PDB file of C-alpha atoms in Angstrom:
ATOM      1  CA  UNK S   1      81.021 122.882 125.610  1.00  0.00           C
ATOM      2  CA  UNK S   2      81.550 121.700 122.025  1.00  0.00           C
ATOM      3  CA  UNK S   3      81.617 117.988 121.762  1.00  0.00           C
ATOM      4  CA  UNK S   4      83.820 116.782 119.165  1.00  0.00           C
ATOM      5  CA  UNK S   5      82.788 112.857 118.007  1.00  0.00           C
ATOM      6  CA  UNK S   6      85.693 111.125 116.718  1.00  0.00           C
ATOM      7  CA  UNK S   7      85.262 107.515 114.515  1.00  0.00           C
ATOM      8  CA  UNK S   8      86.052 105.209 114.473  1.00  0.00           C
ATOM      9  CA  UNK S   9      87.498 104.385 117.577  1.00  0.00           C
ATOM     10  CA  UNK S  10      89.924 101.803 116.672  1.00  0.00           C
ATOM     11  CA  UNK S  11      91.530 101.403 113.332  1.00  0.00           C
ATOM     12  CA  UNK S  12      93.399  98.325 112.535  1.00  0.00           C
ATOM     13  CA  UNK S  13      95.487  99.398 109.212  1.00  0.00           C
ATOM     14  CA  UNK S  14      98.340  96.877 107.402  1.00  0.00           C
ATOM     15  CA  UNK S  15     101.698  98.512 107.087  1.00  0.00           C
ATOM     16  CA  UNK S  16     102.048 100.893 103.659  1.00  0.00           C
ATOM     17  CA  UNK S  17      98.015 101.394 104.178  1.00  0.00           C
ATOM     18  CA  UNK S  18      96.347 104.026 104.264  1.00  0.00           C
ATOM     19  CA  UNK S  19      94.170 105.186 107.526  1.00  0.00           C
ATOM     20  CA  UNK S  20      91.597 108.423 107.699  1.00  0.00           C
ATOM     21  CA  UNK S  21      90.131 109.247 111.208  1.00  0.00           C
ATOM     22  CA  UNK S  22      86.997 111.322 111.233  1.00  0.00           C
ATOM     23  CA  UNK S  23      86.136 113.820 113.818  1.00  0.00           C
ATOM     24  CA  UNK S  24      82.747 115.780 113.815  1.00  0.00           C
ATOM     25  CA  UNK S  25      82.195 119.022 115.785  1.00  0.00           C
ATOM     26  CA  UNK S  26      78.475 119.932 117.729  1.00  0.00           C
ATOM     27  CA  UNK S  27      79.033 123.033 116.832  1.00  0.00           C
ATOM     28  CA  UNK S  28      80.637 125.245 113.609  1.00  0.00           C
ATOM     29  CA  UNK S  29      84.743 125.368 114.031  1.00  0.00           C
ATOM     30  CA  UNK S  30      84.510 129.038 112.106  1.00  0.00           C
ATOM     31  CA  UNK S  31      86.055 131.549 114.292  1.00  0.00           C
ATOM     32  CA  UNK S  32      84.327 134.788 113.879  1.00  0.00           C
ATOM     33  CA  UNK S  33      88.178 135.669 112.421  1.00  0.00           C
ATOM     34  CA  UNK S  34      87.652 133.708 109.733  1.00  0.00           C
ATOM     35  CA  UNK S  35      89.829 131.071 111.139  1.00  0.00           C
ATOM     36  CA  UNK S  36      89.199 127.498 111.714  1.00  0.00           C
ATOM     37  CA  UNK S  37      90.812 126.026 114.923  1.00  0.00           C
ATOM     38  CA  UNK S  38      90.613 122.305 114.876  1.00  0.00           C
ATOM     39  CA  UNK S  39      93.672 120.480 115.136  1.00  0.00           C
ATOM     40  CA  UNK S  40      94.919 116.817 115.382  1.00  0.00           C
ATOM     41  CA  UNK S  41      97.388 115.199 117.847  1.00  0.00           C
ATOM     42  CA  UNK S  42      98.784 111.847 118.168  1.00  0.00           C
ATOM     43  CA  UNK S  43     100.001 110.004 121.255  1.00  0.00           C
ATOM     44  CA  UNK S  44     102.388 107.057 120.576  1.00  0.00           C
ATOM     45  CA  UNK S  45     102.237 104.441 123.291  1.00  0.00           C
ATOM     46  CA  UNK S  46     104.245 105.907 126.746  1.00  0.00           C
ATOM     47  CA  UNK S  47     104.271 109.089 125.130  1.00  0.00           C
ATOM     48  CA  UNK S  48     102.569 113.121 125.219  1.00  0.00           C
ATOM     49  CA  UNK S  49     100.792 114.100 122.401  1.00  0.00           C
ATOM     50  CA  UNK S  50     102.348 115.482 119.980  1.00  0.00           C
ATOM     51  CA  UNK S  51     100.975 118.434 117.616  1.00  0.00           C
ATOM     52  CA  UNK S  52     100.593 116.746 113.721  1.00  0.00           C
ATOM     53  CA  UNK S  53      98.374 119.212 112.004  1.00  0.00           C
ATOM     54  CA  UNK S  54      97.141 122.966 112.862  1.00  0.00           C
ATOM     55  CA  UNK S  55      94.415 124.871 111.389  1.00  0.00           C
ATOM     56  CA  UNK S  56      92.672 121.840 109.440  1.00  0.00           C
ATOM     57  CA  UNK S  57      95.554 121.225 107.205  1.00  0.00           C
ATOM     58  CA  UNK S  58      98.909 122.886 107.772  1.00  0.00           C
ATOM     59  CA  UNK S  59     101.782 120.309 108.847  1.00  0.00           C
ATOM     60  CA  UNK S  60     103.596 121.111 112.260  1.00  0.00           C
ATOM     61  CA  UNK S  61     107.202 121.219 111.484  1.00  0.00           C
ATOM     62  CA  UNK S  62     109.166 118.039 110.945  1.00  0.00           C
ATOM     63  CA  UNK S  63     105.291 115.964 110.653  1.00  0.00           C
ATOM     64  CA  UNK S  64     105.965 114.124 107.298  1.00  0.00           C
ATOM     65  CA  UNK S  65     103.565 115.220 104.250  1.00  0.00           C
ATOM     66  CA  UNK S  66     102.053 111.346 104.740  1.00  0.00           C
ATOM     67  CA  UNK S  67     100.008 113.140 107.145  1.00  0.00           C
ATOM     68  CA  UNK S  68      96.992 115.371 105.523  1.00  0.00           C
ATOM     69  CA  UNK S  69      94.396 117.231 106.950  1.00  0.00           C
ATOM     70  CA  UNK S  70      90.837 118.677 105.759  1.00  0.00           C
ATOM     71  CA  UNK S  71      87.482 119.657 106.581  1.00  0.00           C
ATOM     72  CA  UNK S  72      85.511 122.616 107.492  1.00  0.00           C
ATOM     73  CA  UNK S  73      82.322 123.784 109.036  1.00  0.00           C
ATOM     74  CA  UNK S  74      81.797 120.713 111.531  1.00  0.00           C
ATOM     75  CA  UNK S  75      83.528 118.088 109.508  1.00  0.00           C
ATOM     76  CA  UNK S  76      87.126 117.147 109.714  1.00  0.00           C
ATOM     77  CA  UNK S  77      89.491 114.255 108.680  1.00  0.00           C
ATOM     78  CA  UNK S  78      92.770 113.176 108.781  1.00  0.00           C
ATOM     79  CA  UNK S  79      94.395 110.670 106.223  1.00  0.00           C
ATOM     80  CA  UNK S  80      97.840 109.000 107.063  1.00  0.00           C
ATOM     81  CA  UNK S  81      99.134 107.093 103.553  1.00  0.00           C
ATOM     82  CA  UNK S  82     101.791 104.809 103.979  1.00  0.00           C
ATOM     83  CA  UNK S  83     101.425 104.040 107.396  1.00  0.00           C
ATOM     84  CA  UNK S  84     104.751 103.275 109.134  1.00  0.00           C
ATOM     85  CA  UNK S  85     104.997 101.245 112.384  1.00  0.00           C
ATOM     86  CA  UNK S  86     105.711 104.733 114.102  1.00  0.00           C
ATOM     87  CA  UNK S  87     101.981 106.136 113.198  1.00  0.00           C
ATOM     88  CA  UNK S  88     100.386 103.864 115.912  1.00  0.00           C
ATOM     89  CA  UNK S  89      99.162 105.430 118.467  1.00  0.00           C
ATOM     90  CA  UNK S  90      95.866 107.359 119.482  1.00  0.00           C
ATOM     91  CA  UNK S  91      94.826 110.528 117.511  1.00  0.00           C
ATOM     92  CA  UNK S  92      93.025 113.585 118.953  1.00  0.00           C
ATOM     93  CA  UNK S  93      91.297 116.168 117.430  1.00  0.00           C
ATOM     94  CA  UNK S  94      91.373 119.452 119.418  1.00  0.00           C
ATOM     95  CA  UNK S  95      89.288 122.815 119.017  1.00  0.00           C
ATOM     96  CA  UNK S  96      89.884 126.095 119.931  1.00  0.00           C
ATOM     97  CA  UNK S  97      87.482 128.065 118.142  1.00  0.00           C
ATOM     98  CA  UNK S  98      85.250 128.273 121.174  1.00  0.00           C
ATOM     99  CA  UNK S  99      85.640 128.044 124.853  1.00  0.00           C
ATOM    100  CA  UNK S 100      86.691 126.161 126.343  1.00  0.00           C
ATOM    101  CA  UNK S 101      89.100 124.358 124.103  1.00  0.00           C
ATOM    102  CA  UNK S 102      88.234 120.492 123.892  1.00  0.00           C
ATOM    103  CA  UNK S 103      89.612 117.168 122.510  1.00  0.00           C
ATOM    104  CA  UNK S 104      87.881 114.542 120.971  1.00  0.00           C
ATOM    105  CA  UNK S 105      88.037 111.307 122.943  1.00  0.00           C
ATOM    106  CA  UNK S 106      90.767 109.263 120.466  1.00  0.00           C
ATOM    107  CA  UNK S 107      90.947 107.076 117.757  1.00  0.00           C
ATOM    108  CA  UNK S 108      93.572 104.049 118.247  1.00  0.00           C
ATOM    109  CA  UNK S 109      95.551 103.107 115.299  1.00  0.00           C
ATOM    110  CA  UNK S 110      96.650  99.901 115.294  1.00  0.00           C
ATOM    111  CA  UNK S 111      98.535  96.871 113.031  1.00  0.00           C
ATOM    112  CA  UNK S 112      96.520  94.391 111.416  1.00  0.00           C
TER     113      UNK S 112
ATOM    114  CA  UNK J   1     115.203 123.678 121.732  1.00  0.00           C
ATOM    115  CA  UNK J   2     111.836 123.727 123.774  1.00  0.00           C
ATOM    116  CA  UNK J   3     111.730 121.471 127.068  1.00  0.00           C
ATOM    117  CA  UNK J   4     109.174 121.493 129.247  1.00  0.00           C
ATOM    118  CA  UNK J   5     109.016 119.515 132.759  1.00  0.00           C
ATOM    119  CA  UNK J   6     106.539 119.226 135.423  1.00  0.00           C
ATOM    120  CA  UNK J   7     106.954 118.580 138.853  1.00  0.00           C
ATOM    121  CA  UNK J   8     104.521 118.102 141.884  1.00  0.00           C
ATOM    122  CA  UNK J   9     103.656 116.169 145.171  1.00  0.00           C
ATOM    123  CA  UNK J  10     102.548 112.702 143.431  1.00  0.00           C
ATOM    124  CA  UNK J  11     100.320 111.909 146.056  1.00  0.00           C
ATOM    125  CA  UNK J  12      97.673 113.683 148.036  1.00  0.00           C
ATOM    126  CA  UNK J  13      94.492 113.730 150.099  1.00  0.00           C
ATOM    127  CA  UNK J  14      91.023 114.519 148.986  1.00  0.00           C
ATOM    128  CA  UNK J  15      90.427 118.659 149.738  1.00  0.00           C
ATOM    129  CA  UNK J  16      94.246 119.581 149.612  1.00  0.00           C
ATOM    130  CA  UNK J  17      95.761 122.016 147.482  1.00  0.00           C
ATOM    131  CA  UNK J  18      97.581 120.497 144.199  1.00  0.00           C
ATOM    132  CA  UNK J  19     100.465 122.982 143.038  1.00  0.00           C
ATOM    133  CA  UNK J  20     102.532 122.186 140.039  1.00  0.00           C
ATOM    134  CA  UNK J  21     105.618 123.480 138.937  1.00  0.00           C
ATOM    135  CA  UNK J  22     106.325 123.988 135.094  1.00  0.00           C
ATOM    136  CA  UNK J  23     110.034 124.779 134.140  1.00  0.00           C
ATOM    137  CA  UNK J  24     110.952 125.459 130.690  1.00  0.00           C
ATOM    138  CA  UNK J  25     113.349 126.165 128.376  1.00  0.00           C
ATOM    139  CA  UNK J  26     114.231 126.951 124.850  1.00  0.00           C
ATOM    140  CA  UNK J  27     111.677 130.169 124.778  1.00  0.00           C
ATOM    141  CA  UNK J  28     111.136 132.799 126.938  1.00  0.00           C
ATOM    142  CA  UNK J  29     107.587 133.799 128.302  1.00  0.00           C
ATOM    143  CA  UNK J  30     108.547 137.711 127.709  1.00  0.00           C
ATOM    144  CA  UNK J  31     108.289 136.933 124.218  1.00  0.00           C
ATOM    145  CA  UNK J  32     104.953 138.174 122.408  1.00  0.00           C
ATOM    146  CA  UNK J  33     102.783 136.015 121.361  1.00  0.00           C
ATOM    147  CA  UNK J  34     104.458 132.880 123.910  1.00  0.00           C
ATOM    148  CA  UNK J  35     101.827 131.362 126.221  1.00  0.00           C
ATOM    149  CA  UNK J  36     102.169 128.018 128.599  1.00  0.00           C
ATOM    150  CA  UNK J  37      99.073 125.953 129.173  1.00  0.00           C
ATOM    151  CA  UNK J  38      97.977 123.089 131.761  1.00  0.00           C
ATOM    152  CA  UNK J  39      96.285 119.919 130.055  1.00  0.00           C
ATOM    153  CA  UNK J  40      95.180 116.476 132.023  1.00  0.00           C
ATOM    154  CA  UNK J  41      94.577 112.652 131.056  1.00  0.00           C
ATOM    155  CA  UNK J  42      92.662 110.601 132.685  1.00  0.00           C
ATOM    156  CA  UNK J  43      91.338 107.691 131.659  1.00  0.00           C
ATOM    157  CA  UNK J  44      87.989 108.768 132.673  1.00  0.00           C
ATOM    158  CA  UNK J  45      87.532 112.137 130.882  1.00  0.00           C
ATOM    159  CA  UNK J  46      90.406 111.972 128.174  1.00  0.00           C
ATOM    160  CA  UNK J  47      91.843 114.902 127.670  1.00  0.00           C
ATOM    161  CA  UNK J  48      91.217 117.883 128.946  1.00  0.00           C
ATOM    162  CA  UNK J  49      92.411 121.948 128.901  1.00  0.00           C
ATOM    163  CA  UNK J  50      92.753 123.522 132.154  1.00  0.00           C
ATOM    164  CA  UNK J  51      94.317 127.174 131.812  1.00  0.00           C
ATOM    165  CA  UNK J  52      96.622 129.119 129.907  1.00  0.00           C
ATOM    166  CA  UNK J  53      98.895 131.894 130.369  1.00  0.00           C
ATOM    167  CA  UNK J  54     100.078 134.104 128.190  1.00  0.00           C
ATOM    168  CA  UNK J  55     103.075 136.554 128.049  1.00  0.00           C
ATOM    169  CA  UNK J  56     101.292 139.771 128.617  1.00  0.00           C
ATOM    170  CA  UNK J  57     100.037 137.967 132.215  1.00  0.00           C
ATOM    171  CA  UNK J  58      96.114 137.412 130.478  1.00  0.00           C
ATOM    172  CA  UNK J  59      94.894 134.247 131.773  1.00  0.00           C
ATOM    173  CA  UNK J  60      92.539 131.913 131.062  1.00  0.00           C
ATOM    174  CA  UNK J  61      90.219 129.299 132.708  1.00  0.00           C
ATOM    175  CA  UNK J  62      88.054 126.304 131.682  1.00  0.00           C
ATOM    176  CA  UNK J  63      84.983 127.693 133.065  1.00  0.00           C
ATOM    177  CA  UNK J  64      84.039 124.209 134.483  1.00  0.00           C
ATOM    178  CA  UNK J  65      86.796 124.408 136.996  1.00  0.00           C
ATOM    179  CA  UNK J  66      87.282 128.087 137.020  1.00  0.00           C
ATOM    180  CA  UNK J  67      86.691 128.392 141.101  1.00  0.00           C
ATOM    181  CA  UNK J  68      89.197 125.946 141.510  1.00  0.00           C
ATOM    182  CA  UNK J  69      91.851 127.703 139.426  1.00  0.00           C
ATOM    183  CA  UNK J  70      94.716 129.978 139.365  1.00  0.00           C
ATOM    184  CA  UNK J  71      97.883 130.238 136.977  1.00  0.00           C
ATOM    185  CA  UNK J  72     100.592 132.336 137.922  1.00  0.00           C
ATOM    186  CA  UNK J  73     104.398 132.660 136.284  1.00  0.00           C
ATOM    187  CA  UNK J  74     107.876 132.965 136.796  1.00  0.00           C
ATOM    188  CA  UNK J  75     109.400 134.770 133.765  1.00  0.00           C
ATOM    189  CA  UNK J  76     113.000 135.329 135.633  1.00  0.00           C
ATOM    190  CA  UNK J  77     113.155 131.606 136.364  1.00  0.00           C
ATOM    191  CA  UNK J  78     111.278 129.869 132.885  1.00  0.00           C
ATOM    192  CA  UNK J  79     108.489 128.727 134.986  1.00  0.00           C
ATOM    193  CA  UNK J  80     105.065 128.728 135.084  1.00  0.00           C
ATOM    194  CA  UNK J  81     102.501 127.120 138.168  1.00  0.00           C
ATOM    195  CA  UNK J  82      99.134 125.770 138.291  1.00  0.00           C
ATOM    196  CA  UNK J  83      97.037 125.623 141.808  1.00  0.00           C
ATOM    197  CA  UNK J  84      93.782 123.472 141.988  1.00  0.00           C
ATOM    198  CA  UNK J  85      92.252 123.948 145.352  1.00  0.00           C
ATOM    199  CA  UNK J  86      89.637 121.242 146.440  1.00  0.00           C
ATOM    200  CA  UNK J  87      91.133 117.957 144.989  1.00  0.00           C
ATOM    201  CA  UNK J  88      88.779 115.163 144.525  1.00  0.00           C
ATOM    202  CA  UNK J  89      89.734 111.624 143.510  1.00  0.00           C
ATOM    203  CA  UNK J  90      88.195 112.622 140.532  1.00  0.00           C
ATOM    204  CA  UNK J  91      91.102 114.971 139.801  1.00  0.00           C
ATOM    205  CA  UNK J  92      93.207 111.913 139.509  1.00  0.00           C
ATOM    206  CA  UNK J  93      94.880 112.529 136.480  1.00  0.00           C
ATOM    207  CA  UNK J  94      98.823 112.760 134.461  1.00  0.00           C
ATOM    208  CA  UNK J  95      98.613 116.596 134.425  1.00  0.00           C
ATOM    209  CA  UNK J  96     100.895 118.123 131.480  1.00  0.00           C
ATOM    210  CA  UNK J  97     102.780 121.273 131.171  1.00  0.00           C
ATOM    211  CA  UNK J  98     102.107 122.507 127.170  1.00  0.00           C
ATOM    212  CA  UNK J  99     103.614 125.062 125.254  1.00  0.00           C
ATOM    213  CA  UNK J 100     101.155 127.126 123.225  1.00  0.00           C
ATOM    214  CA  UNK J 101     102.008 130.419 120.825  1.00  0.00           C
ATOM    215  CA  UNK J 102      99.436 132.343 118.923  1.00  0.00           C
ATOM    216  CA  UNK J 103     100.098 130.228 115.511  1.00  0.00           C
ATOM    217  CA  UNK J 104     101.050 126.735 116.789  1.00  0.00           C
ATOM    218  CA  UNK J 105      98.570 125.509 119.501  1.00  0.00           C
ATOM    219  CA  UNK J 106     100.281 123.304 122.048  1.00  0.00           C
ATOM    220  CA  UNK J 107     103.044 122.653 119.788  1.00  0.00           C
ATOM    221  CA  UNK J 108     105.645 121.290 122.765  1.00  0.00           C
ATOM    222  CA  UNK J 109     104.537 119.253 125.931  1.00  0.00           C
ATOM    223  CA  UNK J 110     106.022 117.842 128.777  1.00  0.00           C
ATOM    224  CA  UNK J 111     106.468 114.562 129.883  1.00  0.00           C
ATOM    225  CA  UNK J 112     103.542 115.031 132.423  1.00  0.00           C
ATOM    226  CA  UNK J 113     103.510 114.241 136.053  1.00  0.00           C
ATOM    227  CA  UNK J 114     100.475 111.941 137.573  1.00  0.00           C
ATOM    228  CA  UNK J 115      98.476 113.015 140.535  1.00  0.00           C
ATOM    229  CA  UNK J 116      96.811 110.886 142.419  1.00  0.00           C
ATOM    230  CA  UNK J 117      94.426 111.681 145.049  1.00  0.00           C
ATOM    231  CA  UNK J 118      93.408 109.317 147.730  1.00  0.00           C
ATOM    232  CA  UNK J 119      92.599 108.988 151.668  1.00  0.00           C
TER     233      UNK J 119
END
């Protein structure tokens, strides 16, 4: 299965900061399509997850533009700017490119 | 707009059957390109993808518990169903019923239900 290696684990960010959460595939994300299938998620506290970004970098409706994705290949990241108290949470990447689809184990955003 | 909720027994023994119950609304599962997945939390393996289905009836598995699998749906009623034979304690887990189309992966989820299992 394709391990994807998220970092750091915890992120401790002031409010209006910005935050960028790494996550690094075992194997190439490149769908023999062309298409790149690595996605991030965030869980707020007592929550689901909830889709953010699809494809690398395209916004799931009504996700502000404070959230930004990017990466290819293996590499990935995603950059919150002005973080507001209702980022905090834990983020997930998730891959689909190969099979079976798996998530990274979480990065926990949290106030300084 | 999409709701999803999923329902099941809560509680049960190690080597029982686990069914779940899905039931949507706000898209149909006739609808090209619609699928509705099963995901689980626990805190000992994170996240993790169990099946999909999609709206042409093709399913798939994670391979790892393949054998213990099988997806079915409802398409009259908006509902979908997951069966894991074999339940371990290690199947412990808040098991959630997802949404997923062929551009927006998982894009709605539902609340989840937790499973425990335990003698």
């Amino acid at each position: 299965d394709v391990v994807l290696t998220q970092t750091p684990v915890s992120l401790l960010i002031s409010l209006g900061g910005q935050a960028s959460i790494s996550c690094r595939s075992s194997q190439s994300l490149v769908h023999s399509n062309g298409n790149t299938y690595l996605h991030w998620y965030l869980q707020k506290p007592g929550q689901s997850p909830q889709l953010l970004i699809y494809q690398v970098s395209n916004r799931f409706s009504g996700i502000p533009d404070r959230f930004s994705g990017s990466g290819s290949g293996t590499d990935f990241t995603l950059k919150i700017s002005r973080v507001e108290p209702e980022d905090l949470g834990v983020y997930y990447c998730l891959q689909r490119t190969h099979n079976p689809d798996t998530f990274g184990a979480g990065t926990k955003l949290e106030l300084k | 707009q999409v709701t999803l909720k999923e329902s099941g027994p809560g509680i049960l023994q190690p080597s029982q059957t686990l069914s779940l119950t899905c039931s949507f609304s706000g898209f149909s599962l006739n609808t090209y390109g619609m699928c509705v997945g099963w995901i689980r939390q626990s805190s000992g393996k994170g996240l993790e993808w169990l099946a999909n289905i999609w709206w042409n009836d093709d399913k798939y598995y994670n391979p790892s518990l393949k054998n213990r699998l099988t997806i079915s749906k409802d398409t009259s009623n908006n509902q979908a169903f997951l069966k894991i034979t074999n339940m371990d304690t290690a199947d412990t887990a808040t098991y959630y019923c997802v949404r997923h189309t062929t551009g927006t992966p998982f894009d709605y989820w539902g609340q989840g239900v937790m499973v425990t299992v335990s003698s």
